[in-house]
Short mmCIF file of C-alpha atoms and ligand atoms in Angstrom, two decimals:
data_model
loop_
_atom_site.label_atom_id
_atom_site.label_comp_id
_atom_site.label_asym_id
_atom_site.label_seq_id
_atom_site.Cartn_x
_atom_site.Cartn_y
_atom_site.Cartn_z
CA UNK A 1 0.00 0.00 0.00
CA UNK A 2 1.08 3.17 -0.85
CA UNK A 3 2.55 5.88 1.79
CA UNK A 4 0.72 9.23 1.55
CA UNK A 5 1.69 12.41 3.17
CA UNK A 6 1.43 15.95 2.77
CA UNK A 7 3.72 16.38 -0.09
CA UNK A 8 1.71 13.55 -2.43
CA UNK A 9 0.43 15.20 -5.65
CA UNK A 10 -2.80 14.99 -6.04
CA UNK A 11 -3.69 13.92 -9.86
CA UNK A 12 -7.25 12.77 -11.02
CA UNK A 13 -10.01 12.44 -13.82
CA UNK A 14 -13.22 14.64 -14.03
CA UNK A 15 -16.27 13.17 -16.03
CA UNK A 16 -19.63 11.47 -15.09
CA UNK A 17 -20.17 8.69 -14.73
CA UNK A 18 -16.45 7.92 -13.79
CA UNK A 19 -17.13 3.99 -11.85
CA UNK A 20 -15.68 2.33 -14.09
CA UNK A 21 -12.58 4.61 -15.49
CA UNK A 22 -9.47 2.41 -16.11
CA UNK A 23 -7.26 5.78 -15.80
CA UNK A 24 -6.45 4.86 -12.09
CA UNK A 25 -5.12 1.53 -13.13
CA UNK A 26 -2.94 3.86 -15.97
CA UNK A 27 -1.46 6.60 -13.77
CA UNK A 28 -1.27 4.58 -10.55
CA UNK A 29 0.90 2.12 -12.27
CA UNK A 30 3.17 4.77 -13.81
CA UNK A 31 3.34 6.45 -10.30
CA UNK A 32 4.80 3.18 -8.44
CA UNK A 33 7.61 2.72 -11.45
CA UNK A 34 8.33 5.50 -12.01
CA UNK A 35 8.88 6.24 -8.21
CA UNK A 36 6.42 9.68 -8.46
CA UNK A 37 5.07 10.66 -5.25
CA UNK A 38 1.50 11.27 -6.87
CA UNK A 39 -2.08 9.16 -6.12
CA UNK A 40 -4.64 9.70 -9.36
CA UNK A 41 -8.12 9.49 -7.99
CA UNK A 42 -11.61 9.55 -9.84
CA UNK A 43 -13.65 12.45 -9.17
CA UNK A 44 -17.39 12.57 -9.94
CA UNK A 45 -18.50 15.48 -11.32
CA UNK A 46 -22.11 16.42 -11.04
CA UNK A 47 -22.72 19.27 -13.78
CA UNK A 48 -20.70 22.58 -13.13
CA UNK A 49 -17.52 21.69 -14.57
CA UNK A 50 -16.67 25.23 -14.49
CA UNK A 51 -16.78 25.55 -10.29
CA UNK A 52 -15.32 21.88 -10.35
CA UNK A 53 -11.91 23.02 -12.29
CA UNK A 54 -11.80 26.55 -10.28
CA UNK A 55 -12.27 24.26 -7.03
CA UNK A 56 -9.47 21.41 -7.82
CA UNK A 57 -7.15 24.63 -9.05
CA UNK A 58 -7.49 26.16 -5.86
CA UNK A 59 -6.57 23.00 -3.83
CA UNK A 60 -3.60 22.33 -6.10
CA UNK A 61 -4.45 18.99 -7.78
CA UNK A 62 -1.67 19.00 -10.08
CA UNK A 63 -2.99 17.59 -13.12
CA UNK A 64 -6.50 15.63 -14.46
CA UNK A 65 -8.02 14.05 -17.32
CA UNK A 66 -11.21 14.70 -18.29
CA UNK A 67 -13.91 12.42 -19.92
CA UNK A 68 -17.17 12.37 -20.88
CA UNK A 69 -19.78 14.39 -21.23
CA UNK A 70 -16.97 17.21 -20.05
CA UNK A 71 -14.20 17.08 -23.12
CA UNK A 72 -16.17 20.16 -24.51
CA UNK A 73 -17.61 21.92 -22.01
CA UNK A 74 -14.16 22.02 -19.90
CA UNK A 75 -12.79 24.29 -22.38
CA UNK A 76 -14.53 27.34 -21.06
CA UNK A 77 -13.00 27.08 -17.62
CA UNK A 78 -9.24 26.60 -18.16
CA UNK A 79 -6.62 29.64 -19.00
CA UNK A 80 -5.45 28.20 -22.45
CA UNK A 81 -6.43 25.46 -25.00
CA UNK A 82 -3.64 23.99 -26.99
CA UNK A 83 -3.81 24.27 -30.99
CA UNK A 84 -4.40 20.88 -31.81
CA UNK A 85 -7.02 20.26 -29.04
CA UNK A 86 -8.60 23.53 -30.05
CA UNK A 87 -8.43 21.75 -33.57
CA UNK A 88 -9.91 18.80 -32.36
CA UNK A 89 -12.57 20.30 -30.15
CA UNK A 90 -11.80 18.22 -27.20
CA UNK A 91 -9.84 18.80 -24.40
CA UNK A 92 -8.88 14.75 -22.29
CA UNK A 93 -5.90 16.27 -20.23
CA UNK A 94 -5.13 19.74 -18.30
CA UNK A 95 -1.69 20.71 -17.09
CA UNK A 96 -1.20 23.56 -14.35
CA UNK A 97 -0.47 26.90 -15.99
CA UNK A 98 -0.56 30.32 -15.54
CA UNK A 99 -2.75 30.09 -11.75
CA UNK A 100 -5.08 27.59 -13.66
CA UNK A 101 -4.50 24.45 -16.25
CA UNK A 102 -4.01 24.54 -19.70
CA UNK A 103 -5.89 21.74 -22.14
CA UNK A 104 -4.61 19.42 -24.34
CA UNK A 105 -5.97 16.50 -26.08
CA UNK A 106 -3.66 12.99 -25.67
CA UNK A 107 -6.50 10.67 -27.96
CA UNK A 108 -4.61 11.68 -31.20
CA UNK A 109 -1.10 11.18 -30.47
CA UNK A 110 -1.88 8.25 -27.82
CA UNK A 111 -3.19 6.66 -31.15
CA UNK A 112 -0.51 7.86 -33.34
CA UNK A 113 2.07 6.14 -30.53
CA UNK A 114 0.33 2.88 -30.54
CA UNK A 115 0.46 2.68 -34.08
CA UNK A 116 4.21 3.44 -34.40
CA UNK A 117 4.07 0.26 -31.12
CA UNK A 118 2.14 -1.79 -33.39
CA UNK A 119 4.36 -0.79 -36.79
CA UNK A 120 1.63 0.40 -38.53
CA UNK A 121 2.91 2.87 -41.17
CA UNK A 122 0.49 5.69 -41.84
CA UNK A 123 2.57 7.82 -44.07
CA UNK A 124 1.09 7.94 -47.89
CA UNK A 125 -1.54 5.40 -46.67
CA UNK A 126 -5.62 5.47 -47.41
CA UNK A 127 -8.16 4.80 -44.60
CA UNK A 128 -11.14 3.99 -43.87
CA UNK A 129 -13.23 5.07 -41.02
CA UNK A 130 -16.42 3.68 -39.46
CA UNK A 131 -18.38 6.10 -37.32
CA UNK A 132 -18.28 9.64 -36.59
CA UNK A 133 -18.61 10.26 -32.70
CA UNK A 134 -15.95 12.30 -30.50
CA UNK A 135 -13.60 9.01 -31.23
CA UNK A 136 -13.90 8.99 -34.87
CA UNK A 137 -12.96 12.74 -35.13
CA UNK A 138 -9.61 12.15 -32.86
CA UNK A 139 -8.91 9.36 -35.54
CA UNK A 140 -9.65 11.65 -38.21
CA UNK A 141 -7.14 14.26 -37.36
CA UNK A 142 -4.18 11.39 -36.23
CA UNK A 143 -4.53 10.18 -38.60
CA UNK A 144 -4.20 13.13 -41.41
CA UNK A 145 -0.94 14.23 -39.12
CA UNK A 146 0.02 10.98 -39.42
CA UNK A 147 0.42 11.36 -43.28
CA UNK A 148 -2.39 9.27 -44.59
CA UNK A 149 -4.07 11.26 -47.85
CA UNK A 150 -7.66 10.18 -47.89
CA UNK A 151 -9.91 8.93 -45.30
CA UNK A 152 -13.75 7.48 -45.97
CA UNK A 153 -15.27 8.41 -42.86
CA UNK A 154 -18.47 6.27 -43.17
CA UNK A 155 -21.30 6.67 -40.75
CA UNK A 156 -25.06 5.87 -40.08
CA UNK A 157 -26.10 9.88 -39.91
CA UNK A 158 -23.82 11.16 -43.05
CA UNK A 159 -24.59 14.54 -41.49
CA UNK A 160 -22.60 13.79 -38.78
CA UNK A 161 -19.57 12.61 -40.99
CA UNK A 162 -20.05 16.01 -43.29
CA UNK A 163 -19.24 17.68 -39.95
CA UNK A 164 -16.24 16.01 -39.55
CA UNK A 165 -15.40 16.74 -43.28
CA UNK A 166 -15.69 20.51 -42.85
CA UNK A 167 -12.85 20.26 -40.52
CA UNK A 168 -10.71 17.25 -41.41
CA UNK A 169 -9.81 18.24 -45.47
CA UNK A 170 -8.72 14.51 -46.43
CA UNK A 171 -12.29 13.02 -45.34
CA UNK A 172 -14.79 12.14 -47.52
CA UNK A 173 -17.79 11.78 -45.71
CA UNK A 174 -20.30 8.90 -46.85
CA UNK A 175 -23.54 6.76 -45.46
CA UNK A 176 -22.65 3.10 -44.04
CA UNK A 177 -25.10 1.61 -46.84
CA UNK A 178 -23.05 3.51 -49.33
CA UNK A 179 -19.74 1.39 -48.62
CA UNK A 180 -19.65 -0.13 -52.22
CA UNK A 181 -19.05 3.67 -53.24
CA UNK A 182 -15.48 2.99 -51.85
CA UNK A 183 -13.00 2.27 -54.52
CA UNK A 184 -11.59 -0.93 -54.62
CA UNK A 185 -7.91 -0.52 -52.86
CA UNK A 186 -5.78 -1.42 -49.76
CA UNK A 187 -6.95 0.92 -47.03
CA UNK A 188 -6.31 1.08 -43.10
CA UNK A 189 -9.59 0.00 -41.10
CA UNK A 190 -10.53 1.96 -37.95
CA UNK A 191 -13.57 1.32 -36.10
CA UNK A 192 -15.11 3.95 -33.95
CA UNK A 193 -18.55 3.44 -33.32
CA UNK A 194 -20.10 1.81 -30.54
CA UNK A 195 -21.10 -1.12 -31.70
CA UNK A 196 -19.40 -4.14 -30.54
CA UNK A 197 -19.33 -2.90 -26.78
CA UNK A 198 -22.79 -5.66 -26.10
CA UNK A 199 -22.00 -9.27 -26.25
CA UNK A 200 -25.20 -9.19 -28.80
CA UNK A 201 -23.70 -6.50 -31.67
CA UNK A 202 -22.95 -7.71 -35.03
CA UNK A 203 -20.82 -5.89 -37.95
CA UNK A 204 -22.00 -2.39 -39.13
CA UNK A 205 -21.57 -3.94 -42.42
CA UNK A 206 -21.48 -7.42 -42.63
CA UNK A 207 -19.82 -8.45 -46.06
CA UNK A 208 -16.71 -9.97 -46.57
CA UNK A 209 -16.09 -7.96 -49.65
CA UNK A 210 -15.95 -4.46 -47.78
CA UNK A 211 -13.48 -6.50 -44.81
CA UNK A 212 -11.02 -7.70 -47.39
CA UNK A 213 -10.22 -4.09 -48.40
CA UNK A 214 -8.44 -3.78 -44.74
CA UNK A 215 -4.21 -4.38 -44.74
CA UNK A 216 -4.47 -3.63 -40.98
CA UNK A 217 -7.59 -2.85 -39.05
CA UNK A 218 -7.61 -1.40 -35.60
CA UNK A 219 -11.32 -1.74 -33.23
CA UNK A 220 -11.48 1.43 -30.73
CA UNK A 221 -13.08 -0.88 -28.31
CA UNK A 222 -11.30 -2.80 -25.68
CA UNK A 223 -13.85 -4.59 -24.33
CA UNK A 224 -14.20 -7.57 -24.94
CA UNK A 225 -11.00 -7.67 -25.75
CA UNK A 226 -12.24 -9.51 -29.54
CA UNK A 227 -14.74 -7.52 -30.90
CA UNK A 228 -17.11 -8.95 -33.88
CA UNK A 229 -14.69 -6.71 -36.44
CA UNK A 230 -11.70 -8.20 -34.55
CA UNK A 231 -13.15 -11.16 -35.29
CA UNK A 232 -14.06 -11.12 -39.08
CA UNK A 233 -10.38 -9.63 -39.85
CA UNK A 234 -8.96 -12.23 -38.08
CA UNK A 235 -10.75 -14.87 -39.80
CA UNK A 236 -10.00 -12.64 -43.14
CA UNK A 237 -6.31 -13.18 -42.28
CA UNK A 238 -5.95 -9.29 -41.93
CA UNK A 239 -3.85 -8.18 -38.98
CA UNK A 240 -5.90 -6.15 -36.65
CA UNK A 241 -5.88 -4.93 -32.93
CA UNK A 242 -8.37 -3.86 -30.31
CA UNK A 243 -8.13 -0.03 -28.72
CA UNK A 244 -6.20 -0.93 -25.37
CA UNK A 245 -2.99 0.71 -26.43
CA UNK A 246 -4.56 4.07 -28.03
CA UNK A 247 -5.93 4.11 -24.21
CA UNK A 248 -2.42 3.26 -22.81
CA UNK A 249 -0.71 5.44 -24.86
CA UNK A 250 -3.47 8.44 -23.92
CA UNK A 251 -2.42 7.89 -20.04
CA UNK A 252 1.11 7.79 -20.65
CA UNK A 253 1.45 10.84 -23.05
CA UNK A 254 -0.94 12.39 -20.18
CA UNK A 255 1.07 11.62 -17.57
CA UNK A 256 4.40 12.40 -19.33
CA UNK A 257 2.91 16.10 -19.72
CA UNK A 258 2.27 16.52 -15.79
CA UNK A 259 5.58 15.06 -14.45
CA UNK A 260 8.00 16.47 -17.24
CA UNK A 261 9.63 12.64 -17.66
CA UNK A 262 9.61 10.18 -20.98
CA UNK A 263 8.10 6.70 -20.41
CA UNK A 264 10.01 3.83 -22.35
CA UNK A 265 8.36 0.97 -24.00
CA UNK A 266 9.59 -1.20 -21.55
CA UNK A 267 6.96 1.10 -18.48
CA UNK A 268 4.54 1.15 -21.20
CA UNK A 269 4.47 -2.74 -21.68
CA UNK A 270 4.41 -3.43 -18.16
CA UNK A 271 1.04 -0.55 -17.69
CA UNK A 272 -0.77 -2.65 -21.03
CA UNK A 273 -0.13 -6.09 -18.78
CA UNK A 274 -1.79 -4.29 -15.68
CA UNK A 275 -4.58 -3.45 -17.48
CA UNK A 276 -4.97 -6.68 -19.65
CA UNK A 277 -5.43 -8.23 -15.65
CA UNK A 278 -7.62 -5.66 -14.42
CA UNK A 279 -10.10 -6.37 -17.92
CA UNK A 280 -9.60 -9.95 -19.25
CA UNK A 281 -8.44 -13.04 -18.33
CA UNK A 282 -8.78 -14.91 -14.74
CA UNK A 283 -6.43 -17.36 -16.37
CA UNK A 284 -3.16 -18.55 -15.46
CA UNK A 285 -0.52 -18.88 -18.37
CA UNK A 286 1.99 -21.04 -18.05
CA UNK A 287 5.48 -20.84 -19.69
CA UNK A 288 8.76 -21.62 -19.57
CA UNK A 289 11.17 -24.62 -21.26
CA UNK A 290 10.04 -27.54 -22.52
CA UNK A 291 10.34 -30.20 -19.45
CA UNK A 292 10.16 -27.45 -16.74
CA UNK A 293 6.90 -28.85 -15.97
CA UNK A 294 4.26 -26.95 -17.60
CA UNK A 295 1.52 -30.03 -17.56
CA UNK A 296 2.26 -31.35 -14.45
CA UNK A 297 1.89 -28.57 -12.85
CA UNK A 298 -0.97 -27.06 -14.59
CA UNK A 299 -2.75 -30.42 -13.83
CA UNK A 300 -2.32 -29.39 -10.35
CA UNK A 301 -2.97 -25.97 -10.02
CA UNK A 302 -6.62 -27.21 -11.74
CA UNK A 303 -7.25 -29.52 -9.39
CA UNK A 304 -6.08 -27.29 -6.38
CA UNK A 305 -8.48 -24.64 -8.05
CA UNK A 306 -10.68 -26.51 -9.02
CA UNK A 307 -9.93 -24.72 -13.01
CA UNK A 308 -9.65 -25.89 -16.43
CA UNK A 309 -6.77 -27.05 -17.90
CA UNK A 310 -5.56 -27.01 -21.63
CA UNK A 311 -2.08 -28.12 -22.66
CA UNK A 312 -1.01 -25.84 -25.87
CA UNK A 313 0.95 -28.23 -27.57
CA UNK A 314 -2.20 -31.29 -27.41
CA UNK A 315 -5.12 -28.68 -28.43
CA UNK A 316 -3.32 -28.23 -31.70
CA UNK A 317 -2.28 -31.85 -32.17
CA UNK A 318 -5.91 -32.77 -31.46
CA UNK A 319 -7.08 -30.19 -33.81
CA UNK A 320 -4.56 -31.41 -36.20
CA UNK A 321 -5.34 -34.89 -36.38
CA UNK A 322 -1.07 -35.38 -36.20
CA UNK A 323 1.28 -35.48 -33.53
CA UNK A 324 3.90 -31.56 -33.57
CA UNK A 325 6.82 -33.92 -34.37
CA UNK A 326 4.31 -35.12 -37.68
CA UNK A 327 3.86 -31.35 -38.70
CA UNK A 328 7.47 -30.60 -37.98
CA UNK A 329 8.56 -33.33 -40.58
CA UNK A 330 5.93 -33.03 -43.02
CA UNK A 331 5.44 -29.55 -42.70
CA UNK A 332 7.46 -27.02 -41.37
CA UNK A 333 8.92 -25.32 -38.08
CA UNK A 334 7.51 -22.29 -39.68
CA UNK A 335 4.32 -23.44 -40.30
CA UNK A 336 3.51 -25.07 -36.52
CA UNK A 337 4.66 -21.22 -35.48
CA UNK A 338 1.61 -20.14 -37.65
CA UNK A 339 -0.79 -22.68 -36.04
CA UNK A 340 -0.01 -22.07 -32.89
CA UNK A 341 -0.14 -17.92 -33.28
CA UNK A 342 -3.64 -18.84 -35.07
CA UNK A 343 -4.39 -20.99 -32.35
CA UNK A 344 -3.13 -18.64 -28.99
CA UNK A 345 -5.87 -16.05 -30.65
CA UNK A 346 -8.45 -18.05 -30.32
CA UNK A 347 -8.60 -18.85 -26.83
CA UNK A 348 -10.01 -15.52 -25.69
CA UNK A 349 -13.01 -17.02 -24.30
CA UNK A 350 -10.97 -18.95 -22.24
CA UNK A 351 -11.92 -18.62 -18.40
CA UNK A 352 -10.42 -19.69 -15.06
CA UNK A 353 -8.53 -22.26 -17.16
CA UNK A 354 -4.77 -23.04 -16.62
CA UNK A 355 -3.11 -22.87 -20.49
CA UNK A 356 0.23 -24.73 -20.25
CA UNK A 357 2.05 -23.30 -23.48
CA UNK A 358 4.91 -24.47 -25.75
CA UNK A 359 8.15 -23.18 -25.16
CA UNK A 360 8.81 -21.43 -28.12
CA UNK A 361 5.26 -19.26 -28.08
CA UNK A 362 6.74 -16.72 -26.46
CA UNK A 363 9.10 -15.78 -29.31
CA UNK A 364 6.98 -13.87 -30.99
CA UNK A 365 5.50 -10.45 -29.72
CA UNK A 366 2.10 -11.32 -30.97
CA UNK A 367 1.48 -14.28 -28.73
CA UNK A 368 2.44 -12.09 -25.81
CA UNK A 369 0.43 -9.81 -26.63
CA UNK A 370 -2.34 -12.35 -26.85
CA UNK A 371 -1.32 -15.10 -23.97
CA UNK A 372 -1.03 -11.34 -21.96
CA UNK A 373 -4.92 -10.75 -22.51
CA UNK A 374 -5.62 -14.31 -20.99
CA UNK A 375 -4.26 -13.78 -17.49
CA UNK A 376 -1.68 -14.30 -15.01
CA UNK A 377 1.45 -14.98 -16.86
CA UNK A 378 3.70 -17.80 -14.71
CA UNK A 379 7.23 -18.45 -15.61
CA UNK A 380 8.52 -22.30 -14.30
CA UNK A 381 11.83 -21.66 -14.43
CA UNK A 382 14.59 -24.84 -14.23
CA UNK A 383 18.26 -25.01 -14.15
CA UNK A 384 20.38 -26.96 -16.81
CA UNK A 385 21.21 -29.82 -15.11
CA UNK A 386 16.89 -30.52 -13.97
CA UNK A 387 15.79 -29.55 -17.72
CA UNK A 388 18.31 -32.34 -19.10
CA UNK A 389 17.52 -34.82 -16.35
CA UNK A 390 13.77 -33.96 -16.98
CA UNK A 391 14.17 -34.59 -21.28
CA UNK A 392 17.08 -37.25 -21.99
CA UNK A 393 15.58 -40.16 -23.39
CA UNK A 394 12.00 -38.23 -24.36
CA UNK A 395 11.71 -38.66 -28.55
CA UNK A 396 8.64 -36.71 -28.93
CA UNK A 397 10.50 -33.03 -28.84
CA UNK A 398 12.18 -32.64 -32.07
CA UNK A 399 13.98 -29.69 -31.52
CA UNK A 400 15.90 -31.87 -29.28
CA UNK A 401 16.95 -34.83 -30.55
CA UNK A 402 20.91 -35.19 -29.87
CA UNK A 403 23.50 -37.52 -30.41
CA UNK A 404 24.62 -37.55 -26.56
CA UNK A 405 24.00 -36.20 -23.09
CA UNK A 406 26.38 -33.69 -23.54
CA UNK A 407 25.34 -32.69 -26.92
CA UNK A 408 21.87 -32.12 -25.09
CA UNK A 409 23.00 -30.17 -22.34
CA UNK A 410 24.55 -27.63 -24.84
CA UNK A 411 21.85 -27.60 -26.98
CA UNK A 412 19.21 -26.50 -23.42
CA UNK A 413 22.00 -24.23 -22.44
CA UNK A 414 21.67 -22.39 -25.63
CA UNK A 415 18.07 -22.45 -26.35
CA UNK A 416 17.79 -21.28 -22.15
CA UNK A 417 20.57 -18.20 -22.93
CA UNK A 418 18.08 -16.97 -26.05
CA UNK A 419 14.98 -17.43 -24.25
CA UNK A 420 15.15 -16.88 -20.82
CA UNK A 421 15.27 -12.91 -21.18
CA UNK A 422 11.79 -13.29 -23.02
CA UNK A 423 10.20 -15.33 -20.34
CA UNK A 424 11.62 -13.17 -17.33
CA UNK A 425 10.67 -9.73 -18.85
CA UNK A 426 7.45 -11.73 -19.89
CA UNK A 427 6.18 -13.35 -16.77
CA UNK A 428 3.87 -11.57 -14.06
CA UNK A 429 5.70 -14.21 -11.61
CA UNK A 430 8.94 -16.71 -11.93
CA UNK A 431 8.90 -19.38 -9.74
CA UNK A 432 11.93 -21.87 -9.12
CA UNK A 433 11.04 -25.67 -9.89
CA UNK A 434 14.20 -27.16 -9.13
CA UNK A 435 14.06 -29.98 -6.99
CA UNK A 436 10.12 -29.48 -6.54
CA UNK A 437 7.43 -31.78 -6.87
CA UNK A 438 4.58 -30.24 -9.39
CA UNK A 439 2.34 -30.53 -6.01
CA UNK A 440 4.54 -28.08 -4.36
CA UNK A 441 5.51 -25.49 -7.59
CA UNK A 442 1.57 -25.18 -7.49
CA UNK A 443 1.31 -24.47 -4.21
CA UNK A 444 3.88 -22.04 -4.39
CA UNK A 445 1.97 -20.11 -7.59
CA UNK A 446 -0.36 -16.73 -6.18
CA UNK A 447 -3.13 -16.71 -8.25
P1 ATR B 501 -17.72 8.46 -29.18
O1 ATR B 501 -17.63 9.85 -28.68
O2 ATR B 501 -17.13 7.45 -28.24
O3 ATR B 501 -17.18 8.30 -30.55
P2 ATR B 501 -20.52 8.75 -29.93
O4 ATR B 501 -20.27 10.18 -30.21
O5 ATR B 501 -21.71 8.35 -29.18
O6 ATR B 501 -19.28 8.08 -29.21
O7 ATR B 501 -20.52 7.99 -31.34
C1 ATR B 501 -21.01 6.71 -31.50
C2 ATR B 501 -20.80 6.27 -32.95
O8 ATR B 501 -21.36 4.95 -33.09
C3 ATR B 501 -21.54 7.14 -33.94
O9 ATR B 501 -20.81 7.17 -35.13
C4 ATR B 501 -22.85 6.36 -34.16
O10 ATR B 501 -23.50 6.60 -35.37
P3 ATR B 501 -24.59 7.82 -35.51
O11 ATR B 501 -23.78 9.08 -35.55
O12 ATR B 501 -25.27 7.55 -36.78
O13 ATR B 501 -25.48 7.73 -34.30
C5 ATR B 501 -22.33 4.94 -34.14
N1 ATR B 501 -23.36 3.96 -33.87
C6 ATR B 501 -23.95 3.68 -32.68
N2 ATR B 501 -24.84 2.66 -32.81
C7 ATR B 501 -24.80 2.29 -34.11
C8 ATR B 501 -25.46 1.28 -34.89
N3 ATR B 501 -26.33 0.44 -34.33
N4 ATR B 501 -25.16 1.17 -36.19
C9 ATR B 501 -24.24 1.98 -36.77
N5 ATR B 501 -23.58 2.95 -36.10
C10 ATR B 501 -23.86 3.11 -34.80
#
């Protein structure tokens, strides 16, 4: 728990209603590792937003967000609007300034900074844009700065997609039935309306044809963490992502403002796990080397739970009618990587199940990313001389099949130097396996 005296900044987020703001999670987070003395609190605003700011100014909070319905209406009370919040008509963050705070807007370049995360190049690009709320206007003007030259901005009132039009020159503002209008191309996909928030919602346009435009599409919902366009890009074989990192990266440009400091990707990756907890999975994920005991002790921590269990490596030989040595001989190394990514995606529905992984998953950032969403991420860790104890004799890992004991023990030793940064920096908790029965690593695991 966190000390607070007299010298704690106060920093916070004004908007209504404000129960179920994820900002604390954000800015309490950066506070603790970044070593700030600061506590951000939610603070309900009734309807005078003008007497609220005046009020917080006088007792020195030092910074705040603001949400909704206040991202206008804030404007009038504050003693300068930045340009490109003026621009956007929306104010999300005030810094102290001149006896008062000074409002900016973080949406735009908290998107632009998750798509420069993501690799996502804008510059020269065309997009596409579905809805034309507050969200869909922040896109708008990203993602002009960004460099793209022409957006569609499609939306169920066309009225309100002129509007955005008149201010956003590269927008061409059209009706959702009129998507066919659209020329045939490669665009970037950005959803901002709200369906997709209830478990019922479908597409806003369901048809394959307008999907398979999309090199890249990006959902500004978070939750569920897969929404129905997630979905049919996915199943399109388009590379898409939900909006949890435009929120991260909101927060962290935010709080970057108030405290004058940078925040690496490293802060920013550990923030996105905290909130992945706090909104998906009540899973436990478990990785590490192959023979450090994944099965057994996911067995156990299922029964001890009473949870779930799935073992990676059999869903996708079960599913594949072939054992992984089988599509490592007839196939590819290459191509298992590809099943499993495909296959670590789909196991967002997933809950209070133990998921015992392969030991390679982690390799690549998009099964983080995705094994990250499920839950608790558990490292077994196991010294050289246990792993090779643990897998001499076992035929059914090809990556290890060696001539002799020692050959084996060189081959772990290498494999453990590459990956063991990856699971470390990875895991939410490493636990120690040597000379422990699976009964006991299980008991040892906080979940
Ligand atoms: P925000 O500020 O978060 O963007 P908003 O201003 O309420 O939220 O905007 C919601 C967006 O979702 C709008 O584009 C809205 O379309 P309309 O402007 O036509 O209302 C869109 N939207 C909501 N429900 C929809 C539905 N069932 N079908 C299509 N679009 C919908």
């Amino acid at each position: 728990m966190k000390e607070i005296s007299g010298k704690t900044n106060v920093i916070g987020v004004i908007g209504n209603p404000i129960e179920h703001t994820l900002s604390p999670v954000i800015h309490n987070t950066l506070c603790s590792l970044m070593g700030i003395d600061a506590v951000y609190v939610p603070l309900k605003v009734e309807s005078d937003i003008e007497s609220a700011v005046k009020g917080l100014s006088e007792s020195g909070v030092y910074g705040l967000n603001v949400t909704v319905p206040f991202k206008r209406d804030v404007m009038k009370a504050l003693s300068s609007v930045d340009e490109e919040a003026a621009e956007i008509g929306a104010v999300n963050t005030l810094v102290r300034s001149n006896g008062g705070y000074k409002g900016y807007n973080t949406d735009m370049q908290g998107l632009l900074r998750a798509l420069e995360a993501k690799k996502v190049e804008l510059s020269g690009k065309k997009a596409i844009v579905i809805g034309a709320g507050g969200a869909a206007r922040a896109v708008c003007f990203a993602l002009m700065h960004g460099g793209v030259t022409d957006i569609y901005l499609l939306n169920r009132s066309v009225e309100k997609a002129e509007d955005i039009a008149k201010d956003v020159p590269i927008v061409k503002a059209l009706s959702i039935s009129d998507y066919k209008k659209i020329p045939g191309d490669k665009y970037l996909m950005f959803q901002c309306t709200s369906v997709g928030l209830e478990p019922a919602d479908g597409l806003v346009i369901d048809d394959d044809t307008f999907y398979i435009m999309a090199e890249y599409g990006y959902d500004l919902i978070y939750n569920p963490a897969v929404t129905p366009f997630n979905k049919k890009l996915s199943e399109l074989g388009i590379r898409n992502d939900n909006g949890l990192t435009m929120l991260l990266y909101q927060g962290v440009i935010a709080f970057e403002m108030w405290f004058g400091v940078k925040i690496s990707r490293n802060i920013s990756d550990a923030v996105y796990a905290e909130l992945c907890k706090r909104l998906y999975g009540n899973n436990v994920v478990l990785v590490g080397y192959m023979g450090s005991g994944k099965t057994s002790v996911g067995k156990e921590i299922a029964k001890m739970r009473g949870m779930d269990f799935i073992d990676l490596d059999e869903y996708i030989e079960k599913k594949e009618g072939r054992s992984i040595r089988e599509i490592f001989e007839f196939e590819s190394e290459e191509y298992f990587r590809n099943l499993e990514t495909r296959t670590i995606k789909s196991l967002f529905k997933l809950s209070n199940t133990v998921i015992s992984t392969g030991g390679g998953s982690v390799l690549r950032k998009e099964n983080r990313d995705n094994l990250r969403k499920l839950g608790e991420i558990v490292y077994l860790k196991a010294d050289v001389d246990t792993l090779v104890d643990r897998l001499k004799g076992d035929e059914s890992r090809p990556l290890l099949q060696a001539e002799s004991e020692a050959e084996l023990r060189k081959r772990i030793a290498s494999m453990l130097e590459s990956r063991n940064p990856y699971y470390e920096i990875f895991a939410d908790q490493v636990v120690y396996t040597d000379r422990l029965s699976p009964f006991e690593i299980a008991e040892i695991i906080e979940v």
